PDB file of C-alpha atoms and ligand atoms in Angstrom:
ATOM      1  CA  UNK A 275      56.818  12.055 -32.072  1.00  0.00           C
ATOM      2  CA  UNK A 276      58.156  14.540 -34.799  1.00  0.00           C
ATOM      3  CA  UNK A 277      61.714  15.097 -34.885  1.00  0.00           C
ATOM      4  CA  UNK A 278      63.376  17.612 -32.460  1.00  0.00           C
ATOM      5  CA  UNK A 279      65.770  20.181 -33.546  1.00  0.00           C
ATOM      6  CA  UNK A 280      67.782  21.664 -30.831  1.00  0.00           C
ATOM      7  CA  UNK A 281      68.876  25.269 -30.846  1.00  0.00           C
ATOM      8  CA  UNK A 282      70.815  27.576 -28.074  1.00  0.00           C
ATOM      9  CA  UNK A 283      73.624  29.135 -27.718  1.00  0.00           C
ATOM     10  CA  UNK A 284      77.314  27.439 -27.311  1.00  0.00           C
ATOM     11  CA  UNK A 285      77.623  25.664 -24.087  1.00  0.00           C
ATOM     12  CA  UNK A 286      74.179  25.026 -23.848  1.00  0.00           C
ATOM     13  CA  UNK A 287      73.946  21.586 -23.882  1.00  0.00           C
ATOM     14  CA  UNK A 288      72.407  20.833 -27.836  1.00  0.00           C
ATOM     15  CA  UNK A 289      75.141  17.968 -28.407  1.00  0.00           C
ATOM     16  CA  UNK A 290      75.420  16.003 -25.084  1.00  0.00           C
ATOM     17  CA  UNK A 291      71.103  16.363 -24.135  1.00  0.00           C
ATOM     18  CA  UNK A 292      71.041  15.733 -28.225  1.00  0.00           C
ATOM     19  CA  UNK A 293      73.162  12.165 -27.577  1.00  0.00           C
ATOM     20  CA  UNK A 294      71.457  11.336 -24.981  1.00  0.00           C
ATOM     21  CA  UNK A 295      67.862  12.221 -26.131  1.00  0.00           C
ATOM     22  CA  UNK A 296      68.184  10.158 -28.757  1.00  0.00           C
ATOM     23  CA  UNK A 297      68.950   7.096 -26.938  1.00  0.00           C
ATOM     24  CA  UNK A 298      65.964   7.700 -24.936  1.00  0.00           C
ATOM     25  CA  UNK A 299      63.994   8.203 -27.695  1.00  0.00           C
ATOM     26  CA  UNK A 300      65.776   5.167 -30.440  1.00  0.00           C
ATOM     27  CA  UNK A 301      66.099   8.439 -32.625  1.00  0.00           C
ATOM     28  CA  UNK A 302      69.670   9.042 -34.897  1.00  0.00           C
ATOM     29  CA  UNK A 303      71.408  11.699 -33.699  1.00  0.00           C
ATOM     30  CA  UNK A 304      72.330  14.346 -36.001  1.00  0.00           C
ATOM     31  CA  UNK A 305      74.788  16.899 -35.512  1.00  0.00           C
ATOM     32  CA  UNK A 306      74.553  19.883 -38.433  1.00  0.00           C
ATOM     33  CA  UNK A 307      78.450  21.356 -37.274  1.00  0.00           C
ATOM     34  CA  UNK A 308      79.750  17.725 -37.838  1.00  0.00           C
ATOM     35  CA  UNK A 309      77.981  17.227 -41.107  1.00  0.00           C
ATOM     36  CA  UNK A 310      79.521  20.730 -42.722  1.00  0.00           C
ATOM     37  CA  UNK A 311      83.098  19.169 -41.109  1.00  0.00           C
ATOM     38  CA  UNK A 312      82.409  15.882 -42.893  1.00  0.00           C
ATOM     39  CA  UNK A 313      81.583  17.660 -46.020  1.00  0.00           C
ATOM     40  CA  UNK A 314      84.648  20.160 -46.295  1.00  0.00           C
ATOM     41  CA  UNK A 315      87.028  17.582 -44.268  1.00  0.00           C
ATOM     42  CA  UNK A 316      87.953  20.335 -41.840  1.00  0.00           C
ATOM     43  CA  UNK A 317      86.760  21.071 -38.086  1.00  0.00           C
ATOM     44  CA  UNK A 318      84.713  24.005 -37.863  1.00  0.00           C
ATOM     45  CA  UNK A 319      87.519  26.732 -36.150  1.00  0.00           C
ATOM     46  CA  UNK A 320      89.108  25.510 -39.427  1.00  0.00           C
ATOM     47  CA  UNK A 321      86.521  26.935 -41.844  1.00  0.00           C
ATOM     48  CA  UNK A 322      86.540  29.943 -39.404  1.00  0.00           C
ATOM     49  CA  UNK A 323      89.651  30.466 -40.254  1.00  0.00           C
ATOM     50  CA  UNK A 324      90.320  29.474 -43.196  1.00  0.00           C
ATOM     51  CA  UNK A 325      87.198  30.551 -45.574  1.00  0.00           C
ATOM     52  CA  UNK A 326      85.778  32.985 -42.732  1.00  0.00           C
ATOM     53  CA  UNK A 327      82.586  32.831 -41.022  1.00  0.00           C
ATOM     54  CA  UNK A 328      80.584  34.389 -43.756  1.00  0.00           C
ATOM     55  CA  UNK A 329      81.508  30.522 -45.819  1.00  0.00           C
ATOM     56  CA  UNK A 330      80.600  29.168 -42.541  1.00  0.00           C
ATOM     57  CA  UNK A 331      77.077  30.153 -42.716  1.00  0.00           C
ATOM     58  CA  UNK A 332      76.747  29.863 -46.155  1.00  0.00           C
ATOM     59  CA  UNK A 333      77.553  25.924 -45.185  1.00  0.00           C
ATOM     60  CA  UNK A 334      74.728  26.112 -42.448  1.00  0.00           C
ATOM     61  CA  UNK A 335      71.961  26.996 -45.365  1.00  0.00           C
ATOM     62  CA  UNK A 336      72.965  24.339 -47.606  1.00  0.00           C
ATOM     63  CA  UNK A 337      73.042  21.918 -44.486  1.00  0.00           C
ATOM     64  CA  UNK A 338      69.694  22.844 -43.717  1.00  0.00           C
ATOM     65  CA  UNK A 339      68.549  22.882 -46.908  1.00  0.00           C
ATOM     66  CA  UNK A 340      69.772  19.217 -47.268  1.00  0.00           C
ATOM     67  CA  UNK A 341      67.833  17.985 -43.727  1.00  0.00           C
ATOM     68  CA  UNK A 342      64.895  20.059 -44.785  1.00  0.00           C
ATOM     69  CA  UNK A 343      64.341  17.216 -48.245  1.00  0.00           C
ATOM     70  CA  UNK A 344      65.239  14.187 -46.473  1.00  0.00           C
ATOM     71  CA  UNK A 345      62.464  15.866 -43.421  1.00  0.00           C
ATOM     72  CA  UNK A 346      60.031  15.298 -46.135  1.00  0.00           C
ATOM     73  CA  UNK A 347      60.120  11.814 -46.312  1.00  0.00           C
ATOM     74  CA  UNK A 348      61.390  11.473 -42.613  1.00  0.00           C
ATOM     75  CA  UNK A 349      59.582  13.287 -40.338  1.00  0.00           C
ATOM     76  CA  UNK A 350      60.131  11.589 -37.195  1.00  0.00           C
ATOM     77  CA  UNK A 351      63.164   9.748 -35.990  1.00  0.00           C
ATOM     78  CA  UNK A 352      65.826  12.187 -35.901  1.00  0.00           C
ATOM     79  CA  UNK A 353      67.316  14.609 -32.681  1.00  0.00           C
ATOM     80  CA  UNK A 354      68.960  17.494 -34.540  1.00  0.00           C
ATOM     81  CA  UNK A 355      71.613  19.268 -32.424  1.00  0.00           C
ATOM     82  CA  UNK A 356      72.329  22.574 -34.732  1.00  0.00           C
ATOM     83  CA  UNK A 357      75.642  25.517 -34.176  1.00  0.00           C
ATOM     84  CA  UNK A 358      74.666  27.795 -31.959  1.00  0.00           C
ATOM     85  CA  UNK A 359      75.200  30.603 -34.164  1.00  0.00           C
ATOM     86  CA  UNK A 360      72.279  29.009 -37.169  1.00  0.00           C
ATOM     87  CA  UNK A 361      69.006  31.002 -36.098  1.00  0.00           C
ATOM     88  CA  UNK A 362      70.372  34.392 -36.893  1.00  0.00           C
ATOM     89  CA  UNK A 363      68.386  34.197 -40.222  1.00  0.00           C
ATOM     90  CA  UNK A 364      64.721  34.169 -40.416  1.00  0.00           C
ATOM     91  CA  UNK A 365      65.041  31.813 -43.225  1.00  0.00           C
ATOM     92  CA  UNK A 366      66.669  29.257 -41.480  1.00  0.00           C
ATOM     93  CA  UNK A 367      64.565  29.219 -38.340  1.00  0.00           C
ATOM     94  CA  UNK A 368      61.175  28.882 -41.030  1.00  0.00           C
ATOM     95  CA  UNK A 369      63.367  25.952 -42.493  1.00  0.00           C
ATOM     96  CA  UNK A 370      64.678  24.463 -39.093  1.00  0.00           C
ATOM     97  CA  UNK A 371      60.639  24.602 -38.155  1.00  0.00           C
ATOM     98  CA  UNK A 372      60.047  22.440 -41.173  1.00  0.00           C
ATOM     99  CA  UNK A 373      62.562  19.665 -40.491  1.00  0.00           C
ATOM    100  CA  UNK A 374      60.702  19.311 -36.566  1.00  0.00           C
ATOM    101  CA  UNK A 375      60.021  20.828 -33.396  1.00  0.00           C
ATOM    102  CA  UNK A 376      62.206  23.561 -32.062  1.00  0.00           C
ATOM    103  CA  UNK A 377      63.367  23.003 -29.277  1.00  0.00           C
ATOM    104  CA  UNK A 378      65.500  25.839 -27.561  1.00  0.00           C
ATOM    105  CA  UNK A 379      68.139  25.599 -24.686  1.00  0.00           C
ATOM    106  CA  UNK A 380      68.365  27.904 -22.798  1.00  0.00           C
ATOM    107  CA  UNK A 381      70.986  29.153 -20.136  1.00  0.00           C
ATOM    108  CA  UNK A 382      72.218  32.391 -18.581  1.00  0.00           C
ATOM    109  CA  UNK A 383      75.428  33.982 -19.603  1.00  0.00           C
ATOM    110  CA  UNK A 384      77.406  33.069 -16.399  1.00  0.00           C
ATOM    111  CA  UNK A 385      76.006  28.726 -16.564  1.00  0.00           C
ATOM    112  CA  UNK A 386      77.758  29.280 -20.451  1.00  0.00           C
ATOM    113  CA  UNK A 387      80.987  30.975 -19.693  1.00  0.00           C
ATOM    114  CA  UNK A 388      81.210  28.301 -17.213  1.00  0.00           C
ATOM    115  CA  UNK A 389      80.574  25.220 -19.451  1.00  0.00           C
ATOM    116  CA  UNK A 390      82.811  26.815 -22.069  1.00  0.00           C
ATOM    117  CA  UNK A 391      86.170  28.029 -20.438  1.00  0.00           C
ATOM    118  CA  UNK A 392      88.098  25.115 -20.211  1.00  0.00           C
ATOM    119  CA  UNK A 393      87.399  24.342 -24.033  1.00  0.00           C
ATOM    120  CA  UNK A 394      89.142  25.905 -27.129  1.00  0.00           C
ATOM    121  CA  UNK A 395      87.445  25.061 -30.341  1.00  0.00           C
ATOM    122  CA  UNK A 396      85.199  27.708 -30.272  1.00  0.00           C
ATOM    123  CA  UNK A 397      86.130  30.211 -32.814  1.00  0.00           C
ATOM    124  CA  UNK A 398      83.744  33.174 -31.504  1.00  0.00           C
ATOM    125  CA  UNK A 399      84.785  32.652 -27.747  1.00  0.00           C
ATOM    126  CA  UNK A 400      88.566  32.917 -28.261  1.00  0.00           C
ATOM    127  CA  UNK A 401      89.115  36.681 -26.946  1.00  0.00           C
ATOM    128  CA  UNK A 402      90.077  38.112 -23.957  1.00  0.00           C
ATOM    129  CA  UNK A 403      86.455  38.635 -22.525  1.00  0.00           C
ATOM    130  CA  UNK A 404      84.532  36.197 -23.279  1.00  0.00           C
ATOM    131  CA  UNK A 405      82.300  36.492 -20.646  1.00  0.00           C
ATOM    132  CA  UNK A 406      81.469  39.912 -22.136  1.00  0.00           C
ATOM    133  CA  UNK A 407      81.307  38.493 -25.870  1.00  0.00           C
ATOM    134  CA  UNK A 408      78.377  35.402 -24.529  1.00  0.00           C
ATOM    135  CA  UNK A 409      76.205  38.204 -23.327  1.00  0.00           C
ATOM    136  CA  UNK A 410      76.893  40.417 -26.138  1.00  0.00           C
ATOM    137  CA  UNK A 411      75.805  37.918 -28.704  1.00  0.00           C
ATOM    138  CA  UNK A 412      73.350  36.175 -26.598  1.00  0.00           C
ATOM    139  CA  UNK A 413      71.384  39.596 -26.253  1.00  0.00           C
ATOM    140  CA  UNK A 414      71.062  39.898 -29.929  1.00  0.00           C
ATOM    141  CA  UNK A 415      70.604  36.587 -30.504  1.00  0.00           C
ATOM    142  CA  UNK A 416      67.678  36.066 -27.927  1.00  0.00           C
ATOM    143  CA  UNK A 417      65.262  36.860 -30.186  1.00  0.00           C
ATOM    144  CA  UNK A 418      65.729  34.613 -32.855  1.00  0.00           C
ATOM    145  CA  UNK A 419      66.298  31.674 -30.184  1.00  0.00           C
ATOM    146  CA  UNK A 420      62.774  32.681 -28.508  1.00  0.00           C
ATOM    147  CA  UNK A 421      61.182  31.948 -31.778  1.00  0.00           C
ATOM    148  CA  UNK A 422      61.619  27.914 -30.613  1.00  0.00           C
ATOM    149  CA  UNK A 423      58.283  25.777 -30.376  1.00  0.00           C
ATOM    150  CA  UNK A 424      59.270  24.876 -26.888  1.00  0.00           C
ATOM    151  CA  UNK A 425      61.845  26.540 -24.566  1.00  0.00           C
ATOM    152  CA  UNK A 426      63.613  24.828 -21.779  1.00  0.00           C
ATOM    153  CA  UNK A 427      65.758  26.460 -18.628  1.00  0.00           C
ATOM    154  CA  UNK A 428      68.811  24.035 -18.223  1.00  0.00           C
ATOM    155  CA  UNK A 429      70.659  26.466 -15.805  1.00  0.00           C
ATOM    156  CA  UNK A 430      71.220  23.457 -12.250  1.00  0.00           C
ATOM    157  CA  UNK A 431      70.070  20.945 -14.692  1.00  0.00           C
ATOM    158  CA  UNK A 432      72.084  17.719 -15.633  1.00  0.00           C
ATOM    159  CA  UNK A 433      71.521  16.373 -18.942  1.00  0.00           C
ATOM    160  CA  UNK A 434      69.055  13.712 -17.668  1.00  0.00           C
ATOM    161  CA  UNK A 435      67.187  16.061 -16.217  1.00  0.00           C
ATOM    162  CA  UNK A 436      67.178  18.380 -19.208  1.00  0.00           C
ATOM    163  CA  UNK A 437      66.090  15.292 -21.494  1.00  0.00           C
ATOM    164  CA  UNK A 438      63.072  14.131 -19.007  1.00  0.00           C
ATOM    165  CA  UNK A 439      61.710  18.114 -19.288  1.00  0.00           C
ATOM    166  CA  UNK A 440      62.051  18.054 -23.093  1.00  0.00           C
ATOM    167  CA  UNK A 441      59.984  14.321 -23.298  1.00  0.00           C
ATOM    168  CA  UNK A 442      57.391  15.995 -21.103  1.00  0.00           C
ATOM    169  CA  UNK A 443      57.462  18.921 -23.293  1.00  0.00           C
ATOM    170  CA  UNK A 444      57.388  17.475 -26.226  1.00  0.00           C
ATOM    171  CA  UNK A 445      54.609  15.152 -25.588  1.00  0.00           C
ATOM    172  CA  UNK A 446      52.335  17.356 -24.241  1.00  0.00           C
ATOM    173  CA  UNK A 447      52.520  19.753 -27.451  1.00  0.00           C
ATOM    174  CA  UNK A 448      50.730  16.594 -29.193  1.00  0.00           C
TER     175      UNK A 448
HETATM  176  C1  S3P B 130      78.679  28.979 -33.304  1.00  0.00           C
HETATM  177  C2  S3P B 130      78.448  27.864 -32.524  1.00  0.00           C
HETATM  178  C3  S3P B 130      79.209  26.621 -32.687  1.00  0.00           C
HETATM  179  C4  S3P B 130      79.684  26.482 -34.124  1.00  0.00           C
HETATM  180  C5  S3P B 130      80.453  27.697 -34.541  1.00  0.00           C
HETATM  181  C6  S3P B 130      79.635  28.979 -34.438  1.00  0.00           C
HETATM  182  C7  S3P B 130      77.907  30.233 -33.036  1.00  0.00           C
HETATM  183  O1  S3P B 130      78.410  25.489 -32.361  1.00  0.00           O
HETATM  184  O2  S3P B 130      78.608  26.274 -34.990  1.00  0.00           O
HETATM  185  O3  S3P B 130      81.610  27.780 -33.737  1.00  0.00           O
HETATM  186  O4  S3P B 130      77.885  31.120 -33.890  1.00  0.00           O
HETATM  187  O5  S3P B 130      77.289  30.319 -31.952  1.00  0.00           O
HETATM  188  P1  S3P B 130      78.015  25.104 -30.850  1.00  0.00           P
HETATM  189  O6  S3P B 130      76.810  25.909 -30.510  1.00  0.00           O
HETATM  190  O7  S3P B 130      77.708  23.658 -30.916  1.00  0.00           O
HETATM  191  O8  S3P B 130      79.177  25.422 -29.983  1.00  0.00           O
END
């Protein structure tokens, strides 16, 4: 099986169903908002607010740029759990489709908010609405997420739920 790259909005799941995929599977999890953290030593609110999100970004390319050589020699093997925010070019979505197969979470704005309220680390979801902000961006961002090889509703799904749909999935796009 290729490797999987997981896309969908915060609070959709990518990191925990990524984890746990990739035990199923004996793949190596990769995370692409931990490796920009390893590679400017700072958590990713930090580069938010630091260097802006415009630097942010600019450290998604080069991530994916990075994953896209070492796809070329490994093209199975991995789970790829990517920010939520990384489809919003076209670029990286042709690149992201290089690495492996697509794989989009997807979840309503209300199963988000939910998953996301008690937590703080999210740069774009620190406002006084964010309810409003999830389906704001969400909207826009629909599009680009839709663009996924396979799409999977995870709204009343628990993660090992989630993981047996994507397996099925998966195989049966062999
Ligand atoms: C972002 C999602 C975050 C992280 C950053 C920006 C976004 O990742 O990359 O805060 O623009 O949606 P998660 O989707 O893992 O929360």
């Amino acid at each position: 099986m290729k490797n999987i790259v997981l896309i969908g909005f915060m609070g959709s799941g990518k990191t925990e169903v990524g984890k746990r995929l990739a035990e199923r599977l004996s793949y190596t999890f990769v995370d692409t908002d931990r490796l920009i953290e390893e590679k400017r030593g700072k958590s990713v609110a930090g580069i938010f607010w630091g260097e802006g999100e415009s630097r942010f970004r600019e450290l998604e390319v080069s991530i994916i740029r990075e994953l896209s050589i070492r796809a070329l020699s490994v093209v199975t093997g991995h789970v790829i759990s990517t920010g939520g925010g990384i489809v919003i070019s076209s670029d990286n979505i042709r690149s992201l489709k290089k690495i492996g197969l697509l794989v989009w979470l997807k979840a309503s704005p209300e199963t988000i908010y939910r998953r996301v309220s008690s937590e703080t680390h999210r740069p774009l979801l620190n406002l006084d609405d964010p309810l409003a902000e999830i389906k704001r961006l969400l909207s826009f961002r629909e599009q680009f997420y839709s663009e996924a090889d396979i799409s999977v509703d995870t709204d009343g799904l628990d993660v090992d739920k989630i993981v047996d749909v994507i397996i099925r999935r998966v195989r049966s796009k062999k």
